[in-house]
Short mmCIF file of C-alpha atoms in Angstrom, two decimals:
data_model
loop_
_atom_site.label_atom_id
_atom_site.label_comp_id
_atom_site.label_asym_id
_atom_site.label_seq_id
_atom_site.Cartn_x
_atom_site.Cartn_y
_atom_site.Cartn_z
CA ILE G 1 -41.30 -6.20 135.93
CA LYS G 2 -39.59 -3.30 134.66
CA LEU G 3 -39.39 -4.80 131.29
CA ARG G 4 -42.88 -5.92 131.45
CA VAL G 5 -44.34 -2.50 131.82
CA TRP G 6 -41.89 -1.04 129.17
CA LEU G 7 -43.05 -3.47 126.86
CA VAL G 8 -46.89 -3.09 127.58
CA LEU G 9 -46.46 0.86 126.98
CA ALA G 10 -44.52 0.24 123.81
CA ILE G 11 -47.44 -1.90 122.73
CA ALA G 12 -49.86 0.62 123.52
CA ALA G 13 -47.74 3.49 121.85
CA LEU G 14 -47.78 1.47 118.47
CA SER G 15 -51.37 0.73 118.70
CA ILE G 16 -52.31 4.45 119.25
CA SER G 17 -50.05 5.39 116.45
CA SER G 18 -51.75 2.78 114.22
CA CYS G 19 -55.18 4.02 114.76
CA LEU G 20 -54.02 7.58 113.89
CA LYS G 21 -52.99 6.79 110.33
CA ASP G 22 -54.83 8.07 107.84
CA ASP G 23 -55.32 5.23 104.74
CA ASN G 24 -57.63 7.61 102.77
CA ASN G 25 -54.83 9.34 101.16
CA SER G 26 -53.62 6.58 99.04
CA TYR G 27 -54.69 6.60 95.47
CA SER G 28 -53.76 4.55 92.16
CA VAL G 29 -53.29 6.33 88.99
CA GLN G 30 -54.16 4.38 85.91
CA VAL G 31 -51.31 5.36 83.34
CA ALA G 32 -51.22 5.77 79.89
CA GLY G 33 -48.64 4.07 77.63
CA VAL G 34 -46.47 5.82 74.90
CA ALA G 35 -44.70 3.97 72.02
CA LEU G 36 -41.90 5.91 70.19
CA ILE G 37 -41.24 5.61 66.69
CA ASN G 38 -38.36 7.57 64.74
CA ALA G 39 -39.88 7.77 61.21
CA ALA G 40 -37.87 11.01 60.15
CA PRO G 41 -35.44 9.58 57.17
CA GLY G 42 -31.96 9.95 57.96
CA SER G 43 -32.06 11.20 61.32
CA GLU G 44 -29.26 10.98 63.75
CA ALA G 45 -29.94 9.72 67.29
CA LEU G 46 -32.62 11.65 69.25
CA ASP G 47 -33.32 12.24 72.69
CA PHE G 48 -37.15 12.23 74.08
CA ILE G 49 -38.30 14.98 76.29
CA SER G 50 -41.35 14.82 78.26
CA ASP G 51 -42.87 17.87 80.47
CA GLY G 52 -39.11 19.58 79.97
CA ASN G 53 -37.21 16.50 81.49
CA ARG G 54 -34.87 14.29 79.08
CA ASN G 55 -35.93 10.61 79.37
CA TYR G 56 -33.60 7.64 79.52
CA LEU G 57 -34.06 5.53 76.56
CA PRO G 58 -32.72 1.98 76.41
CA THR G 59 -31.40 2.31 73.03
CA LEU G 60 -30.26 5.33 70.72
CA PHE G 61 -33.44 6.34 68.93
CA ALA G 62 -32.26 7.21 65.44
CA TYR G 63 -34.49 6.57 62.29
CA ASP G 64 -36.27 3.47 61.97
CA THR G 65 -36.25 2.56 65.55
CA VAL G 66 -39.33 1.58 67.53
CA LEU G 67 -39.36 1.61 71.43
CA SER G 68 -41.77 -0.27 73.17
CA TYR G 69 -44.63 1.32 75.49
CA ARG G 70 -43.48 3.83 78.23
CA SER G 71 -45.54 4.50 81.05
CA ALA G 72 -46.90 8.24 81.15
CA TYR G 73 -49.32 10.04 83.66
CA PRO G 74 -52.65 10.96 82.08
CA GLY G 75 -53.77 14.30 81.23
CA PHE G 76 -51.95 17.52 79.44
CA ARG G 77 -48.14 16.36 78.51
CA VAL G 78 -45.74 18.19 76.42
CA PHE G 79 -43.39 16.04 74.42
CA GLY G 80 -40.51 16.85 72.44
CA VAL G 81 -37.35 15.67 70.72
CA THR G 82 -33.75 17.20 70.68
CA ARG G 83 -30.62 15.60 69.08
CA HIS G 84 -28.70 13.18 71.01
CA ASN G 85 -27.10 15.20 74.14
CA SER G 86 -28.44 18.51 72.87
CA ASN G 87 -30.54 21.20 74.53
CA GLU G 88 -32.19 22.54 71.53
CA LEU G 89 -35.48 21.52 70.79
CA LEU G 90 -36.16 20.22 67.24
CA SER G 91 -40.06 20.12 68.12
CA SER G 92 -42.39 20.05 70.79
CA GLN G 93 -46.01 19.66 71.22
CA GLN G 94 -48.56 19.41 73.94
CA PHE G 95 -50.87 16.13 73.94
CA TYR G 96 -53.68 14.95 76.06
CA LEU G 97 -53.38 11.35 77.18
CA GLU G 98 -56.41 9.31 78.67
CA PRO G 99 -55.79 7.17 81.60
CA ALA G 100 -55.06 3.36 80.71
CA VAL G 101 -55.01 4.13 76.69
CA ALA G 102 -52.11 3.14 74.49
CA TYR G 103 -50.83 5.59 72.09
CA SER G 104 -47.86 5.77 69.27
CA LEU G 105 -45.90 9.04 69.03
CA PHE G 106 -44.11 9.17 65.60
CA VAL G 107 -41.20 11.71 65.04
CA THR G 108 -41.60 12.24 61.32
CA ASP G 109 -40.54 14.67 58.39
CA THR G 110 -36.96 15.94 57.93
CA ILE G 111 -34.67 16.96 60.84
CA GLY G 112 -35.25 20.78 59.72
CA ASP G 113 -39.00 20.30 59.99
CA VAL G 114 -39.60 17.86 62.71
CA LYS G 115 -43.06 17.07 63.63
CA LEU G 116 -44.67 14.76 66.04
CA VAL G 117 -47.56 12.65 65.48
CA LEU G 118 -49.67 10.99 68.11
CA LEU G 119 -52.22 7.93 67.40
CA LYS G 120 -54.34 6.23 69.66
CA ASP G 121 -53.63 2.19 69.80
CA SER G 122 -56.14 1.06 71.93
CA LEU G 123 -58.92 -0.94 70.38
CA GLY G 124 -61.64 -1.22 72.95
CA SER G 125 -63.50 -4.32 73.64
CA SER G 126 -65.14 -5.00 70.25
CA GLN G 127 -61.82 -6.65 68.78
CA ASP G 128 -62.52 -10.16 67.28
CA SER G 129 -60.02 -12.25 68.72
CA THR G 130 -59.91 -14.49 65.95
CA LYS G 131 -58.34 -12.05 63.68
CA ALA G 132 -55.43 -9.84 63.64
CA THR G 133 -55.79 -6.10 63.50
CA ILE G 134 -53.79 -3.71 61.58
CA ARG G 135 -53.94 -0.01 60.34
CA PHE G 136 -51.64 2.08 58.03
CA ALA G 137 -49.72 5.02 58.95
CA ASN G 138 -48.47 7.41 56.41
CA MET G 139 -45.24 8.96 57.67
CA SER G 140 -43.51 9.59 54.34
CA ALA G 141 -43.04 13.26 54.21
CA ASN G 142 -43.79 15.10 50.37
CA ALA G 143 -45.49 11.59 49.52
CA PRO G 144 -49.04 11.57 47.90
CA ASN G 145 -51.84 9.90 49.55
CA LEU G 146 -50.70 6.41 49.83
CA THR G 147 -52.85 2.92 49.67
CA LEU G 148 -51.75 -0.17 51.48
CA SER G 149 -52.91 -3.31 49.94
CA LEU G 150 -52.90 -6.63 51.71
CA VAL G 151 -53.46 -9.90 49.58
CA ALA G 152 -53.64 -13.29 50.92
CA GLY G 153 -56.49 -15.45 49.19
CA THR G 154 -58.70 -12.07 49.62
CA THR G 155 -57.52 -8.19 49.37
CA THR G 156 -58.03 -5.70 51.90
CA GLU G 157 -57.12 -2.21 51.10
CA LEU G 158 -56.48 0.81 53.52
CA LYS G 159 -57.31 3.52 50.86
CA SER G 160 -55.83 6.89 50.25
CA ILE G 161 -53.88 7.86 53.53
CA ALA G 162 -52.26 11.53 53.66
CA PHE G 163 -49.22 12.19 55.10
CA SER G 164 -48.95 12.16 58.87
CA LYS G 165 -52.35 10.33 58.98
CA ALA G 166 -53.48 6.92 59.69
CA SER G 167 -56.39 4.56 58.72
CA GLY G 168 -58.57 3.20 61.07
CA PHE G 169 -58.12 -0.38 62.42
CA GLU G 170 -59.18 -3.19 60.14
CA ALA G 171 -59.57 -6.92 61.32
CA VAL G 172 -57.80 -9.33 58.81
CA ALA G 173 -58.00 -13.11 58.58
CA PRO G 174 -55.15 -15.26 59.74
CA ALA G 175 -52.80 -16.44 56.91
CA ASP G 176 -49.45 -18.19 56.36
CA ALA G 177 -48.21 -14.87 54.22
CA TYR G 178 -49.46 -11.63 53.04
CA THR G 179 -48.27 -9.83 50.18
CA LEU G 180 -48.00 -6.23 50.83
CA LYS G 181 -48.21 -3.47 48.09
CA LEU G 182 -47.78 0.30 48.57
CA ILE G 183 -49.63 2.31 46.03
CA ASN G 184 -49.83 6.00 45.00
CA SER G 185 -53.68 6.54 45.49
CA GLU G 186 -53.54 9.40 43.01
CA ASN G 187 -52.36 7.23 40.08
CA GLN G 188 -52.55 3.55 41.36
CA GLN G 189 -48.66 3.27 40.59
CA VAL G 190 -47.25 0.24 42.73
CA LEU G 191 -44.38 1.84 44.79
CA ALA G 192 -43.12 -0.99 46.84
CA THR G 193 -43.93 -4.84 47.02
CA LYS G 194 -43.06 -6.89 49.98
#
């Protein structure tokens, strides 16, 4: 009988405490996504700093490294870079991140004059699912305005993009192969072909 009384009291106590629990304090946050691209030629490994905290990166973040999207809280955020295992900031800048939006953060220019460039990657719902979507970002320090030409039957040109700027997104039809040409927009000289 004593065991039954204790069991009934325990169940009653649990029932009362579960009624008192306030579930209205829970909420969800739609985070932003930030991809990291090191476009600073010749740079050694860098560390990524967000809001004063060093972030763990899955690989060394040296020149020509692209790291896939990392979750970031929306709102005003301060991002920066240091040399690997150093506390001296090479550059830092405040950016505003929208919830549920993807971004690319470029580290560009030279180590003596590092710049951070944030571009919005999200396309919205107007994208044609039968085509690929591309944009051209000029992250070549001291370069003139550049044009990217894509040739596969038809030609698509993303024209006269200045340093640290990017074209809008352009839909292109699927093809087995595209020829890419990087062109000096000022004198039309072809600088590279692939």
